[in-house]
Amino acid sequence: MSDPKKFWKFMLVLGFTAMRLPLILLFLGICIVAPAPLSSLWFSLALGAMILSAATDLLDGLLARRLHVESRIGAYADPLVDKFFYLTAFPTLVYLAARQEPALHAQVLLVLAILFLGRDQWVSFLRSTGALYDVDAKANWSGKARTLISFPVLCIIFYYLQAPRSWGFQFQPWLVYCLEALGMGINLISIWVYTRHYAPCLKKEIRLGYESLDIQRPTTTARPGNHPPPPAEPG
């Protein structure tokens, strides 16, 4: 690269994005290995790792724009790392809720997890379809709002599930359920917005796929005296 300073700025932003991976793995490791209930030290480390992981997602794009090192690989790496974050955080929270909370809360978190992860797969499919028609794959307002809401909500859910009593402050259950409902709502909105955006491409592909089918089987006209051979006897 002709400008070494710009290269290191570019690598700094990519490293900032990749930092979410070890942080969320640290969170997972503490939640699985540390004895329950988590001590104040283990809880602080896990919550700190989760908050830092969320902060890198909110700041890496801003940092790339401020340093003028926006790139296509960065635009694709960011949602990839986001998926890894959700894929790790949600099952961990479901596990913690099932271990300590009434079954209802674990079930709600399970539905929320499926909705989050399913939405990501659906959007990836839509973007792949849109790429066939050179449609811009950048995140729209619903995706950004989803990210802005989901990271704090996940941190609050973890705090609610695992915060030691010695910390004093506790979130009320009704507030946590409302935040989880908000997470479900923003995911449904995001699914609708992305589907509407890519609907023309999806319709074209469905139509082309249907038209490419050989829906009429070739037929053979029977002629007098031209009978098909009898089936072979079983050997």
GROMACS .gro file of C-alpha atoms in nm:
model
  235
    1MET     CA    1   0.000   0.000   0.000
    2SER     CA    2   0.138   0.342  -0.099
    3ASP     CA    3   0.038   0.512   0.227
    4PRO     CA    4   0.163   0.316   0.533
    5LYS     CA    5  -0.034   0.534   0.774
    6LYS     CA    6  -0.357   0.466   0.592
    7PHE     CA    7  -0.277   0.094   0.587
    8TRP     CA    8  -0.236   0.083   0.964
    9LYS     CA    9  -0.554   0.283   1.010
   10PHE     CA   10  -0.731   0.031   0.791
   11MET     CA   11  -0.589  -0.261   0.991
   12LEU     CA   12  -0.683  -0.088   1.315
   13VAL     CA   13  -1.047  -0.070   1.211
   14LEU     CA   14  -1.049  -0.435   1.100
   15GLY     CA   15  -0.887  -0.533   1.429
   16PHE     CA   16  -1.150  -0.333   1.615
   17THR     CA   17  -1.420  -0.532   1.436
   18ALA     CA   18  -1.247  -0.867   1.496
   19MET     CA   19  -1.206  -0.785   1.866
   20ARG     CA   20  -1.568  -0.889   1.923
   21LEU     CA   21  -1.477  -1.253   1.862
   22PRO     CA   22  -1.241  -1.311   2.159
   23LEU     CA   23  -1.456  -1.090   2.382
   24ILE     CA   24  -1.776  -1.285   2.324
   25LEU     CA   25  -1.585  -1.614   2.357
   26LEU     CA   26  -1.456  -1.491   2.692
   27PHE     CA   27  -1.816  -1.419   2.792
   28LEU     CA   28  -1.919  -1.769   2.686
   29GLY     CA   29  -1.631  -1.933   2.870
   30ILE     CA   30  -1.707  -1.756   3.197
   31CYS     CA   31  -2.078  -1.842   3.181
   32ILE     CA   32  -2.006  -2.210   3.119
   33VAL     CA   33  -1.698  -2.274   3.332
   34ALA     CA   34  -1.738  -2.042   3.631
   35PRO     CA   35  -1.939  -2.190   3.920
   36ALA     CA   36  -2.298  -2.076   3.957
   37PRO     CA   37  -2.406  -1.834   4.082
   38LEU     CA   38  -2.134  -1.614   3.939
   39SER     CA   39  -1.920  -1.432   4.189
   40SER     CA   40  -1.889  -1.057   4.166
   41LEU     CA   41  -1.551  -1.092   3.994
   42TRP     CA   42  -1.665  -1.343   3.732
   43PHE     CA   43  -1.983  -1.147   3.668
   44SER     CA   44  -1.788  -0.823   3.624
   45LEU     CA   45  -1.554  -0.987   3.373
   46ALA     CA   46  -1.839  -1.144   3.175
   47LEU     CA   47  -2.047  -0.827   3.171
   48GLY     CA   48  -1.743  -0.618   3.079
   49ALA     CA   49  -1.658  -0.851   2.790
   50MET     CA   50  -2.016  -0.830   2.664
   51ILE     CA   51  -2.031  -0.451   2.690
   52LEU     CA   52  -1.693  -0.409   2.518
   53SER     CA   53  -1.801  -0.647   2.244
   54ALA     CA   54  -2.116  -0.443   2.189
   55ALA     CA   55  -1.919  -0.118   2.196
   56THR     CA   56  -1.685  -0.233   1.919
   57ASP     CA   57  -1.984  -0.290   1.692
   58LEU     CA   58  -2.120   0.057   1.757
   59LEU     CA   59  -1.782   0.226   1.713
   60ASP     CA   60  -1.598   0.043   1.433
   61GLY     CA   61  -1.810   0.196   1.158
   62LEU     CA   62  -1.774   0.541   1.311
   63LEU     CA   63  -1.399   0.492   1.338
   64ALA     CA   64  -1.375   0.381   0.975
   65ARG     CA   65  -1.558   0.693   0.859
   66ARG     CA   66  -1.352   0.924   1.078
   67LEU     CA   67  -1.026   0.774   0.952
   68HIS     CA   68  -1.151   0.756   0.591
   69VAL     CA   69  -1.078   0.384   0.559
   70GLU     CA   70  -1.422   0.249   0.474
   71SER     CA   71  -1.395  -0.069   0.270
   72ARG     CA   72  -1.604  -0.344   0.121
   73ILE     CA   73  -1.437  -0.611   0.334
   74GLY     CA   74  -1.519  -0.409   0.644
   75ALA     CA   75  -1.881  -0.378   0.535
   76TYR     CA   76  -1.904  -0.757   0.503
   77ALA     CA   77  -1.691  -0.842   0.809
   78ASP     CA   78  -1.906  -0.637   1.045
   79PRO     CA   79  -2.234  -0.830   0.993
   80LEU     CA   80  -2.040  -1.158   0.993
   81VAL     CA   81  -1.898  -1.084   1.338
   82ASP     CA   82  -2.242  -0.965   1.450
   83LYS     CA   83  -2.384  -1.305   1.356
   84PHE     CA   84  -2.114  -1.476   1.560
   85PHE     CA   85  -2.198  -1.251   1.854
   86TYR     CA   86  -2.568  -1.338   1.837
   87LEU     CA   87  -2.494  -1.706   1.774
   88THR     CA   88  -2.291  -1.714   2.095
   89ALA     CA   89  -2.482  -1.474   2.320
   90PHE     CA   90  -2.836  -1.600   2.266
   91PRO     CA   91  -2.779  -1.971   2.339
   92THR     CA   92  -2.574  -1.869   2.643
   93LEU     CA   93  -2.858  -1.655   2.778
   94VAL     CA   94  -3.111  -1.932   2.712
   95TYR     CA   95  -2.884  -2.171   2.902
   96LEU     CA   96  -2.854  -1.932   3.196
   97ALA     CA   97  -3.228  -1.865   3.204
   98ALA     CA   98  -3.313  -2.236   3.191
   99ARG     CA   99  -3.073  -2.301   3.478
  100GLN     CA  100  -3.193  -2.027   3.712
  101GLU     CA  101  -3.523  -1.881   3.596
  102PRO     CA  102  -3.877  -2.015   3.553
  103ALA     CA  103  -3.925  -2.209   3.230
  104LEU     CA  104  -4.135  -1.930   3.080
  105HIS     CA  105  -3.845  -1.688   3.061
  106ALA     CA  106  -3.617  -1.944   2.899
  107GLN     CA  107  -3.891  -2.014   2.643
  108VAL     CA  108  -3.928  -1.643   2.566
  109LEU     CA  109  -3.553  -1.611   2.519
  110LEU     CA  110  -3.554  -1.918   2.295
  111VAL     CA  111  -3.818  -1.760   2.069
  112LEU     CA  112  -3.620  -1.435   2.065
  113ALA     CA  113  -3.301  -1.624   1.975
  114ILE     CA  114  -3.469  -1.811   1.689
  115LEU     CA  115  -3.617  -1.486   1.560
  116PHE     CA  116  -3.281  -1.307   1.570
  117LEU     CA  117  -3.084  -1.588   1.407
  118GLY     CA  118  -3.357  -1.669   1.156
  119ARG     CA  119  -3.376  -1.305   1.053
  120ASP     CA  120  -3.002  -1.303   0.984
  121GLN     CA  121  -3.028  -1.609   0.760
  122TRP     CA  122  -3.325  -1.464   0.574
  123VAL     CA  123  -3.148  -1.133   0.513
  124SER     CA  124  -2.836  -1.317   0.392
  125PHE     CA  125  -3.054  -1.507   0.145
  126LEU     CA  126  -3.217  -1.185   0.025
  127ARG     CA  127  -2.880  -1.015  -0.019
  128SER     CA  128  -2.752  -1.312  -0.219
  129THR     CA  129  -3.054  -1.281  -0.445
  130GLY     CA  130  -3.007  -0.906  -0.474
  131ALA     CA  131  -2.641  -0.951  -0.566
  132LEU     CA  132  -2.755  -1.117  -0.889
  133TYR     CA  133  -2.904  -0.781  -0.988
  134ASP     CA  134  -2.631  -0.558  -0.837
  135VAL     CA  135  -2.861  -0.433  -0.562
  136ASP     CA  136  -2.685  -0.241  -0.285
  137ALA     CA  137  -2.629  -0.475   0.011
  138LYS     CA  138  -2.565  -0.206   0.272
  139ALA     CA  139  -2.761  -0.221   0.596
  140ASN     CA  140  -3.071  -0.004   0.599
  141TRP     CA  141  -3.223   0.186   0.889
  142SER     CA  142  -3.402  -0.120   1.029
  143GLY     CA  143  -3.079  -0.319   1.049
  144LYS     CA  144  -2.900  -0.033   1.221
  145ALA     CA  145  -3.188   0.018   1.464
  146ARG     CA  146  -3.188  -0.354   1.538
  147THR     CA  147  -2.817  -0.348   1.621
  148LEU     CA  148  -2.852  -0.032   1.829
  149ILE     CA  149  -3.132  -0.191   2.034
  150SER     CA  150  -3.017  -0.552   2.055
  151PHE     CA  151  -2.675  -0.506   2.213
  152PRO     CA  152  -2.796  -0.305   2.517
  153VAL     CA  153  -3.095  -0.539   2.553
  154LEU     CA  154  -2.869  -0.845   2.565
  155CYS     CA  155  -2.647  -0.681   2.826
  156ILE     CA  156  -2.952  -0.595   3.039
  157ILE     CA  157  -3.086  -0.951   3.010
  158PHE     CA  158  -2.753  -1.090   3.124
  159TYR     CA  159  -2.743  -0.845   3.414
  160TYR     CA  160  -3.095  -0.944   3.514
  161LEU     CA  161  -3.010  -1.315   3.504
  162GLN     CA  162  -2.672  -1.311   3.676
  163ALA     CA  163  -2.612  -0.990   3.873
  164PRO     CA  164  -2.503  -1.075   4.230
  165ARG     CA  165  -2.734  -0.953   4.503
  166SER     CA  166  -2.443  -0.762   4.653
  167TRP     CA  167  -2.462  -0.523   4.359
  168GLY     CA  168  -2.791  -0.394   4.494
  169PHE     CA  169  -2.956  -0.268   4.176
  170GLN     CA  170  -3.183  -0.513   3.994
  171PHE     CA  171  -3.398  -0.470   3.684
  172GLN     CA  172  -3.768  -0.538   3.728
  173PRO     CA  173  -3.896  -0.850   3.548
  174TRP     CA  174  -4.166  -0.657   3.362
  175LEU     CA  175  -3.900  -0.424   3.216
  176VAL     CA  176  -3.690  -0.716   3.095
  177TYR     CA  177  -3.992  -0.878   2.930
  178CYS     CA  178  -4.079  -0.547   2.763
  179LEU     CA  179  -3.726  -0.518   2.626
  180GLU     CA  180  -3.743  -0.873   2.494
  181ALA     CA  181  -4.074  -0.789   2.325
  182LEU     CA  182  -3.905  -0.481   2.177
  183GLY     CA  183  -3.630  -0.706   2.041
  184MET     CA  184  -3.886  -0.933   1.879
  185GLY     CA  185  -4.066  -0.634   1.731
  186ILE     CA  186  -3.759  -0.473   1.576
  187ASN     CA  187  -3.663  -0.808   1.424
  188LEU     CA  188  -4.005  -0.851   1.264
  189ILE     CA  189  -3.987  -0.495   1.131
  190SER     CA  190  -3.640  -0.559   0.992
  191ILE     CA  191  -3.758  -0.878   0.821
  192TRP     CA  192  -4.044  -0.687   0.659
  193VAL     CA  193  -3.825  -0.394   0.549
  194TYR     CA  194  -3.558  -0.615   0.392
  195THR     CA  195  -3.816  -0.840   0.227
  196ARG     CA  196  -3.988  -0.539   0.075
  197HIS     CA  197  -3.655  -0.400  -0.046
  198TYR     CA  198  -3.549  -0.722  -0.219
  199ALA     CA  199  -3.898  -0.834  -0.326
  200PRO     CA  200  -3.853  -0.731  -0.694
  201CYS     CA  201  -3.535  -0.940  -0.720
  202LEU     CA  202  -3.698  -1.231  -0.543
  203LYS     CA  203  -4.000  -1.219  -0.775
  204LYS     CA  204  -3.774  -1.214  -1.081
  205GLU     CA  205  -3.578  -1.516  -0.959
  206ILE     CA  206  -3.895  -1.709  -0.880
  207ARG     CA  207  -4.036  -1.629  -1.224
  208LEU     CA  208  -3.711  -1.720  -1.400
  209GLY     CA  209  -3.687  -2.040  -1.200
  210TYR     CA  210  -4.039  -2.137  -1.294
  211GLU     CA  211  -3.992  -2.051  -1.661
  212SER     CA  212  -3.674  -2.256  -1.678
  213LEU     CA  213  -3.858  -2.571  -1.577
  214ASP     CA  214  -3.942  -2.820  -1.843
  215ILE     CA  215  -4.304  -2.836  -1.737
  216GLN     CA  216  -4.416  -3.026  -2.048
  217ARG     CA  217  -4.289  -3.380  -2.066
  218PRO     CA  218  -4.203  -3.508  -2.411
  219THR     CA  219  -4.477  -3.737  -2.535
  220THR     CA  220  -4.445  -4.024  -2.781
  221THR     CA  221  -4.729  -4.072  -3.026
  222ALA     CA  222  -4.826  -4.436  -3.051
  223ARG     CA  223  -4.841  -4.568  -3.406
  224PRO     CA  224  -5.043  -4.867  -3.523
  225GLY     CA  225  -4.835  -5.180  -3.497
  226ASN     CA  226  -4.565  -5.002  -3.306
  227HIS     CA  227  -4.610  -5.142  -2.958
  228PRO     CA  228  -4.362  -5.097  -2.678
  229PRO     CA  229  -4.162  -5.406  -2.589
  230PRO     CA  230  -4.299  -5.615  -2.301
  231PRO     CA  231  -4.135  -5.564  -1.965
  232ALA     CA  232  -3.843  -5.790  -1.892
  233GLU     CA  233  -3.907  -6.086  -1.670
  234PRO     CA  234  -3.753  -6.060  -1.326
  235GLY     CA  235  -3.417  -6.229  -1.336
   0.00000   0.00000   0.00000
